[in-house]
Coordinates of N, CA and C and ligand atoms in Angstrom, one line a residue:
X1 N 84.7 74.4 133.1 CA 85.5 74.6 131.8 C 85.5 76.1 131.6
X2 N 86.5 76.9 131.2 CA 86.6 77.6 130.6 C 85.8 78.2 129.6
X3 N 84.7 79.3 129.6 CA 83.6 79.7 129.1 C 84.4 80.2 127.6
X4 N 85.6 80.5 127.8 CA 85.7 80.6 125.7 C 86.1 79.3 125.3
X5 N 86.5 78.4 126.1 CA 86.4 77.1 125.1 C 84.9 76.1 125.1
X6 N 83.9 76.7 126.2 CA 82.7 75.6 125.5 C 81.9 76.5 124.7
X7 N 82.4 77.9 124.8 CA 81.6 79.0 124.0 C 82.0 78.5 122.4
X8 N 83.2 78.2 121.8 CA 83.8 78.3 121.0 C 83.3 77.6 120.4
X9 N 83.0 77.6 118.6 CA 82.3 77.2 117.8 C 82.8 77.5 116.7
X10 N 82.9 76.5 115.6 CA 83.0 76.7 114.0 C 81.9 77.7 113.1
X11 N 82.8 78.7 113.1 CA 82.0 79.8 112.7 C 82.0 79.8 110.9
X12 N 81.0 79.7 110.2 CA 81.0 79.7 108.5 C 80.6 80.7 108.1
X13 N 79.8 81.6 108.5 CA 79.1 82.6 108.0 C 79.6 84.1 108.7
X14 N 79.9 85.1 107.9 CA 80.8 85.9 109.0 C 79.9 87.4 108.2
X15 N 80.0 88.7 109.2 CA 79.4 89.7 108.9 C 80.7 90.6 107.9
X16 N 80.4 91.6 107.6 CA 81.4 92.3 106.9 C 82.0 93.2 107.8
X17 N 81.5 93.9 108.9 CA 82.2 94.3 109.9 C 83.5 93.9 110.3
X18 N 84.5 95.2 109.9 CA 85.8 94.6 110.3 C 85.8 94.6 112.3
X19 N 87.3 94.0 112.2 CA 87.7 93.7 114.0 C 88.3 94.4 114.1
X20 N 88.5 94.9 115.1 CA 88.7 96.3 115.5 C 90.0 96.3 115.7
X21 N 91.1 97.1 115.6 CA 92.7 97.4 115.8 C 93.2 96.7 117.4
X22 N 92.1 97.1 118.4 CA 92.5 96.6 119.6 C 92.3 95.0 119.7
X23 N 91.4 94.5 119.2 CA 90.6 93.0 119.2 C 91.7 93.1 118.1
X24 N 92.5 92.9 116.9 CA 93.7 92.3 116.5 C 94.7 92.2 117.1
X25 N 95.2 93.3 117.8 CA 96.2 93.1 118.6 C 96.0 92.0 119.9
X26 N 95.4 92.1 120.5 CA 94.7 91.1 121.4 C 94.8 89.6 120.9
X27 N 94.5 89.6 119.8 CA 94.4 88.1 118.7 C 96.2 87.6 118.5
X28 N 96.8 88.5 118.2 CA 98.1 88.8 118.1 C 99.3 88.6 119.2
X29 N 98.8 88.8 120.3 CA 99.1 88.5 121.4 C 98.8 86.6 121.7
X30 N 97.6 86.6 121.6 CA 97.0 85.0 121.8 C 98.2 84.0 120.8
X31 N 98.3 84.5 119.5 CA 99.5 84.0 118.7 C 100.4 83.9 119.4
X32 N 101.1 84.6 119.7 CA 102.2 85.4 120.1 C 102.7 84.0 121.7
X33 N 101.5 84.0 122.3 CA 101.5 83.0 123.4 C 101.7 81.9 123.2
X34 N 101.6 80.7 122.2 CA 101.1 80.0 121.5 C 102.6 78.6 121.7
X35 N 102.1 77.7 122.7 CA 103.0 76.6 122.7 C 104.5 76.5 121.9
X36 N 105.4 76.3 121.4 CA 106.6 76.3 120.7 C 107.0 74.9 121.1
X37 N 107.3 74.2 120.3 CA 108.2 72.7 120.3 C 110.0 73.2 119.8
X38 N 110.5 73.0 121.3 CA 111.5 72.7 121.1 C 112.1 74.4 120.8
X39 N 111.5 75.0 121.2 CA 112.3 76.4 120.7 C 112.7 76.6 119.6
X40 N 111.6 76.1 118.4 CA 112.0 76.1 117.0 C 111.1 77.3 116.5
X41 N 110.9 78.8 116.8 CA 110.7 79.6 116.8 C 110.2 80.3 115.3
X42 N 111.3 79.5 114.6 CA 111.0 80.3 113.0 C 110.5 79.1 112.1
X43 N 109.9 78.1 112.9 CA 109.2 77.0 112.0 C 107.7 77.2 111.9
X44 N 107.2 78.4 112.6 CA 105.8 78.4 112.5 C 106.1 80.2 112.0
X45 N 105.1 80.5 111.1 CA 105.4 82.4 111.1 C 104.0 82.8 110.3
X46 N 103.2 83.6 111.4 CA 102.6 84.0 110.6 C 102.2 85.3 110.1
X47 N 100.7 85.2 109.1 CA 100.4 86.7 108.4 C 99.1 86.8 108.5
X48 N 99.0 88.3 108.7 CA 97.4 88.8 109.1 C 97.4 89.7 108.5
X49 N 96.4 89.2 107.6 CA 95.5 89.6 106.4 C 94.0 90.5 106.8
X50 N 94.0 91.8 106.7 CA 93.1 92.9 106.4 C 92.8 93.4 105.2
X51 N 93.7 93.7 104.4 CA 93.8 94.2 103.0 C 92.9 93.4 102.1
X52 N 91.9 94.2 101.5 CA 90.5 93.7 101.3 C 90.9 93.1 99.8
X53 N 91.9 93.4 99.2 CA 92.5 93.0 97.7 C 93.0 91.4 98.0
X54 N 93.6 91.2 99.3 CA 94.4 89.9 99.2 C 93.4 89.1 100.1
X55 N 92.5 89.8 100.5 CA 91.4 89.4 101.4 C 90.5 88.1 100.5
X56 N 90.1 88.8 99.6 CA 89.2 88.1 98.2 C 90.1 87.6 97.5
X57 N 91.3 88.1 97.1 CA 91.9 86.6 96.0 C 92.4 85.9 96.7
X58 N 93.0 86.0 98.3 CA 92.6 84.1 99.2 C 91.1 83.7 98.9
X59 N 90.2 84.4 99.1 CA 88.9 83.2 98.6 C 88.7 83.2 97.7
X60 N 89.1 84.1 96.6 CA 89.2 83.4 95.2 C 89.8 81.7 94.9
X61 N 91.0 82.4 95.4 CA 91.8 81.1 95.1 C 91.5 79.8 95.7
X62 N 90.7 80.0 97.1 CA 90.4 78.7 97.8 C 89.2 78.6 97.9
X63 N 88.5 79.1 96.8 CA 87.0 78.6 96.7 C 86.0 78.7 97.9
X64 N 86.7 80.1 98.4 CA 85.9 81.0 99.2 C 85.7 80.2 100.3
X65 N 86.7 79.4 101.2 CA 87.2 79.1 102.2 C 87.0 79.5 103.8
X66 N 87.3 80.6 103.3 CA 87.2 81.4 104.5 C 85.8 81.8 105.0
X67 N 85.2 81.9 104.1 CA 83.6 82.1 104.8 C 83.2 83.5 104.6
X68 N 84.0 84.8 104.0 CA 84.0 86.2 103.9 C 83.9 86.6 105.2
X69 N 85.3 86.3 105.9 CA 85.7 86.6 107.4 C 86.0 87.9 106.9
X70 N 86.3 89.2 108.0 CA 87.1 90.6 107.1 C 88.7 89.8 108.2
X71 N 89.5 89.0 108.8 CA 90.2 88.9 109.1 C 90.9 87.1 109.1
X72 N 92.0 87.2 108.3 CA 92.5 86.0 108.3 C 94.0 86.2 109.1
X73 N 94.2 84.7 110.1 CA 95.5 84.9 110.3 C 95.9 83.5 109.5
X74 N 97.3 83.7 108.3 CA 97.2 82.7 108.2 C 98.8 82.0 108.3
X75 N 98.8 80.7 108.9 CA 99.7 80.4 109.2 C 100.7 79.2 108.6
X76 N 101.9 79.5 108.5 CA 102.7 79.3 107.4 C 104.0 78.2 108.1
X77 N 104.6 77.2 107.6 CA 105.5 76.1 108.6 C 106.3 76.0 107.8
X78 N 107.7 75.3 108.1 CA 108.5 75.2 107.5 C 108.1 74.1 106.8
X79 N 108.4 74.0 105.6 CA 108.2 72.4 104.8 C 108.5 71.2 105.5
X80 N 109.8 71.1 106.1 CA 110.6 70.2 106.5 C 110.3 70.2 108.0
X81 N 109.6 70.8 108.6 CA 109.5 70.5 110.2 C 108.5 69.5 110.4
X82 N 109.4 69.1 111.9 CA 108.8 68.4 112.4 C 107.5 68.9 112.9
X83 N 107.4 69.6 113.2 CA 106.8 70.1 114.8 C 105.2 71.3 114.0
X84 N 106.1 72.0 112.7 CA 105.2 73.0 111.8 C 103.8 72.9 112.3
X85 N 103.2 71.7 112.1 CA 101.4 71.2 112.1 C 100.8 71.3 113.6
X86 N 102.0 70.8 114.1 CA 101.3 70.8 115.8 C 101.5 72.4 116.3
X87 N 102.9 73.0 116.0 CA 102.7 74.6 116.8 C 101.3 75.5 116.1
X88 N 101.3 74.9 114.5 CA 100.4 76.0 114.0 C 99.0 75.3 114.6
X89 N 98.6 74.4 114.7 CA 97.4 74.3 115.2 C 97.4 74.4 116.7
X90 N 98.6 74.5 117.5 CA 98.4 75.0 118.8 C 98.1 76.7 118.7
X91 N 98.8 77.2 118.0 CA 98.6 78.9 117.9 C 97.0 78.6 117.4
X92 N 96.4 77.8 116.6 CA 95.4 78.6 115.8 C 94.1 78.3 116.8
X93 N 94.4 77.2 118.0 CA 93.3 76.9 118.8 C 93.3 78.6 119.9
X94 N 94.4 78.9 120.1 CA 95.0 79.7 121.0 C 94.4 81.5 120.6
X95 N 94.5 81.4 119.2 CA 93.5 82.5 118.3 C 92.0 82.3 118.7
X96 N 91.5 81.0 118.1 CA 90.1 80.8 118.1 C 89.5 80.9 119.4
X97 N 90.4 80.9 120.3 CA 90.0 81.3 122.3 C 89.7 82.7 122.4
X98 N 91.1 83.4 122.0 CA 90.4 84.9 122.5 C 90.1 85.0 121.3
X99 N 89.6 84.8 120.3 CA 88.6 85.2 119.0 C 87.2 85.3 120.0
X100 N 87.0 83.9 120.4 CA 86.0 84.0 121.1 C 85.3 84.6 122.5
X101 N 86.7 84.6 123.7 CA 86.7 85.8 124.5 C 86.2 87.0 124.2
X102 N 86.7 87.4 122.7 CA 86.1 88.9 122.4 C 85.0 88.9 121.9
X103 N 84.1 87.7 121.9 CA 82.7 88.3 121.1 C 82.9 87.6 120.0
X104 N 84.2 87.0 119.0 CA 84.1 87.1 117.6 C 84.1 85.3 117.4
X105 N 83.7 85.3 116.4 CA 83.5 83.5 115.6 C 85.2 83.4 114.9
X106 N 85.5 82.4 114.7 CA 86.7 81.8 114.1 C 86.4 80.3 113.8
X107 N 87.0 80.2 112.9 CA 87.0 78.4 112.5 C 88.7 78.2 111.8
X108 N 88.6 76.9 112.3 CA 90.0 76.0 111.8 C 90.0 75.3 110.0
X109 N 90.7 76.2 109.5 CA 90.6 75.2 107.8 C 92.1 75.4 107.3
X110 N 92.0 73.6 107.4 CA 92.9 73.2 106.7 C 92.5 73.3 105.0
X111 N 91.6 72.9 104.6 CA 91.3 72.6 103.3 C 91.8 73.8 102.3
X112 N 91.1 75.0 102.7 CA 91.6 75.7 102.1 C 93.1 76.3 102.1
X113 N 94.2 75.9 103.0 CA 95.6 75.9 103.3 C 96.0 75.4 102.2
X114 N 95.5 74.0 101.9 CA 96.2 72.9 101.3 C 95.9 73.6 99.7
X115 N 95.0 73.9 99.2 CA 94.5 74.7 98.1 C 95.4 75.8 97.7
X116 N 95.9 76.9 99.2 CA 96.2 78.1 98.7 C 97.7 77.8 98.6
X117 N 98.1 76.8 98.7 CA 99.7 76.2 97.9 C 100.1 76.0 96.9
X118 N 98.8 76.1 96.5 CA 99.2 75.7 95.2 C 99.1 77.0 94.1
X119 N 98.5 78.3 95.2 CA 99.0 79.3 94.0 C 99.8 80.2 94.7
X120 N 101.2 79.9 93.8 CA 102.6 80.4 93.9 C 102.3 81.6 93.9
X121 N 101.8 82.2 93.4 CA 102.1 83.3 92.9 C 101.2 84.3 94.0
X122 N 99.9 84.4 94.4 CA 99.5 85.1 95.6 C 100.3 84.3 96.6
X123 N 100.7 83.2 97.1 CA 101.4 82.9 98.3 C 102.9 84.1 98.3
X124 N 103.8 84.3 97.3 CA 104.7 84.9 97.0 C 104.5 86.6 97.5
X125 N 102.9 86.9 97.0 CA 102.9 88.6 97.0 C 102.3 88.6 98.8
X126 N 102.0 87.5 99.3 CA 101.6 87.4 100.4 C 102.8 87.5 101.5
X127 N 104.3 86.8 100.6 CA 105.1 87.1 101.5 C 105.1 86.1 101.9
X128 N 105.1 84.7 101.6 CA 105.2 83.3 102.4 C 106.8 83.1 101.9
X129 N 107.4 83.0 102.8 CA 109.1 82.5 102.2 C 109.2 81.5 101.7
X130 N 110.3 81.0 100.9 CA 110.4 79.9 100.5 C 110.5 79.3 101.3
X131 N 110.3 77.8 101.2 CA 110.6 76.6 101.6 C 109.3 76.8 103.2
X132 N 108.1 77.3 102.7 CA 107.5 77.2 103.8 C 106.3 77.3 103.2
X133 N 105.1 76.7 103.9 CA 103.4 76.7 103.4 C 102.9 76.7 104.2
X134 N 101.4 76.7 103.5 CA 100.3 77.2 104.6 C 100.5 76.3 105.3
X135 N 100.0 76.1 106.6 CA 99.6 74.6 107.0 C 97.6 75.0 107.7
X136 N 97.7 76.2 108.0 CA 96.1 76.5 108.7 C 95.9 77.9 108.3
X137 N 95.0 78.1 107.7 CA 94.1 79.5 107.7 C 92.8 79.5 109.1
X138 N 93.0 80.5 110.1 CA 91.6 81.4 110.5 C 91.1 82.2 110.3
X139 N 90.0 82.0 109.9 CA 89.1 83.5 109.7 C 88.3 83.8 110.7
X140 N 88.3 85.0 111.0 CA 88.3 85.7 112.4 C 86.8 87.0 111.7
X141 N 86.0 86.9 112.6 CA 85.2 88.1 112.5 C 83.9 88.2 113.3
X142 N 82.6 89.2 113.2 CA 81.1 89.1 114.1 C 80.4 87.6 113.2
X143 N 79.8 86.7 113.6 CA 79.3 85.5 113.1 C 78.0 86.0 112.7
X144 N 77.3 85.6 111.5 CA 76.6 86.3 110.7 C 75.2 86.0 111.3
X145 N 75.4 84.3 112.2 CA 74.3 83.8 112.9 C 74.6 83.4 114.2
X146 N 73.3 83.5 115.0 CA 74.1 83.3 116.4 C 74.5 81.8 116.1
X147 N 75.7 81.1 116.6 CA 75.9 79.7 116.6 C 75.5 79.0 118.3
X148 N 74.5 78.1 117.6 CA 74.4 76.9 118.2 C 74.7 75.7 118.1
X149 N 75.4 74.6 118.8 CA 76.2 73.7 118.4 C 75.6 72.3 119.1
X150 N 75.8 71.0 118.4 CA 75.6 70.0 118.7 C 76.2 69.6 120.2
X151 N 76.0 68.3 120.9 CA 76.8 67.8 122.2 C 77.9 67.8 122.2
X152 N 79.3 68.2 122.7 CA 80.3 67.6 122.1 C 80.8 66.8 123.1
X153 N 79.9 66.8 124.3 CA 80.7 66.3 125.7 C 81.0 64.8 125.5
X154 N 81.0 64.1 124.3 CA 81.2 62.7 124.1 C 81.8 62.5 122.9
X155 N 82.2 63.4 122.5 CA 82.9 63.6 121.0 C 84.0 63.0 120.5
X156 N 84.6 62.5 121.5 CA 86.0 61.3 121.4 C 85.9 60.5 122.4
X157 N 86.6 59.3 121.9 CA 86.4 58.1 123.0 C 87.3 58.3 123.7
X158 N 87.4 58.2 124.9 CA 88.4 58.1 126.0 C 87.8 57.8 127.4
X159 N 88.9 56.9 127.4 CA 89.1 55.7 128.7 C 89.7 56.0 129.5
X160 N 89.8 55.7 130.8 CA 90.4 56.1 132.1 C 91.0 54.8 133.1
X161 N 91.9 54.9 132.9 CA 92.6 53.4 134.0 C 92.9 53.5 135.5
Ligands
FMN201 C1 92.4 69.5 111.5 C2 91.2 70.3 111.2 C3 90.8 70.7 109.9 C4 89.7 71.4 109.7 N1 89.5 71.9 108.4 C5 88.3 72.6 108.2 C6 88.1 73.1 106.9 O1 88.9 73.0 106.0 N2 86.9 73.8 106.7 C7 86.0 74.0 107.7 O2 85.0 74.6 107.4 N3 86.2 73.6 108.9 C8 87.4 72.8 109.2 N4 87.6 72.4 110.5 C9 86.7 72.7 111.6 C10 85.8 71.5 111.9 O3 85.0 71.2 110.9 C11 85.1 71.8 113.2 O4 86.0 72.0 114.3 C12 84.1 70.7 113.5 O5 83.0 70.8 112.6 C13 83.6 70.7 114.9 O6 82.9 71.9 115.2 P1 83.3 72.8 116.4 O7 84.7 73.4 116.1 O8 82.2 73.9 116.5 O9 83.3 72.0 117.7 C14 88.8 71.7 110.8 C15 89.1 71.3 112.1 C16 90.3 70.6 112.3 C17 90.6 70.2 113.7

């Protein structure tokens, strides 16, 4: 297997150290790569959050969600698509790979997505267009502890014919 996908782990606790200009771009690129259904290009779009002001009123708003990552990518679908939930969680597995390639922790939250919809008004200064919402926030950063993780090599049932 691929040592950044059994490396990879649900990171909650993150250091204050920001990620570095090169390791975003790199992250940015991993997006950038990121499955597409159907060549529907402008149904998934997203924003990466450094700016330490909009940094803290997303975990204001989502009941501190993110974990005090210093980087969120967070990713935004069209209301109406089909496809919105599956590209953005194919990009956000595709982040959390070379998140972890580079050394850095990332985790998948929906919960706090679904939360930060509901305030219009930082979604707006964030720049979310209309007719589109969160569907996945990552927070991206050094993990505050080393992570060790449970078995997962049995973690869904599946059969073989
Ligand atoms: C659809 C989905 C929604 C998730 N939402 C959250 C969330 O809101 N908050 C959170 O801390 N983790 C969330 N996670 C991360 C899972 O809790 C995590 O993947 C799970 O505990 C397994 O751990 P692992 O990723 O280290 O294998 C979500 C994962 C998925 C796939």
């Amino acid at each position: 297997m691929l040592s950044a996908i059994s490396n990879r782990r649900a990171v909650r606790k993150y250091q204050s150290k920001p990620v570095s200009e090169n390791d975003i771009q790199a992250l940015i690129e991993a997006f950038q790569a990121s499955p597409c259904a159907m060549k529907q290009t402008d149904d998934l779009r997203g924003i990466v959050v450094t700016n330490e002001e909009f940094r803290q009123r997303i975990e204001h708003s989502t009941n501190n969600s993110c974990y005090g990552a210093p980087l969120l990518f967070i990713l935004t679908t069209k209301k109406e698509s089909k496809f919105g939930e599956r590209d953005s969680s194919v990009a956000a597995e595709n982040i959390m790979l070379q998140a972890t390639a580079l050394g850095l922790g990332s985790v998948y939250i929906m919960g706090g997505a679904l939360v930060l919809n509901d305030d219009s008004d930082l979604l707006a200064e964030l720049g979310v267009k209309d007719g589109y919402e969160v569907s996945v926030i990552v927070p991206v950063g050094y993990a505050a502890n080393k992570t060790t993780g449970e078995d997962r090599s049995h973690r869904y049932h599946l059969s073989r014919k």
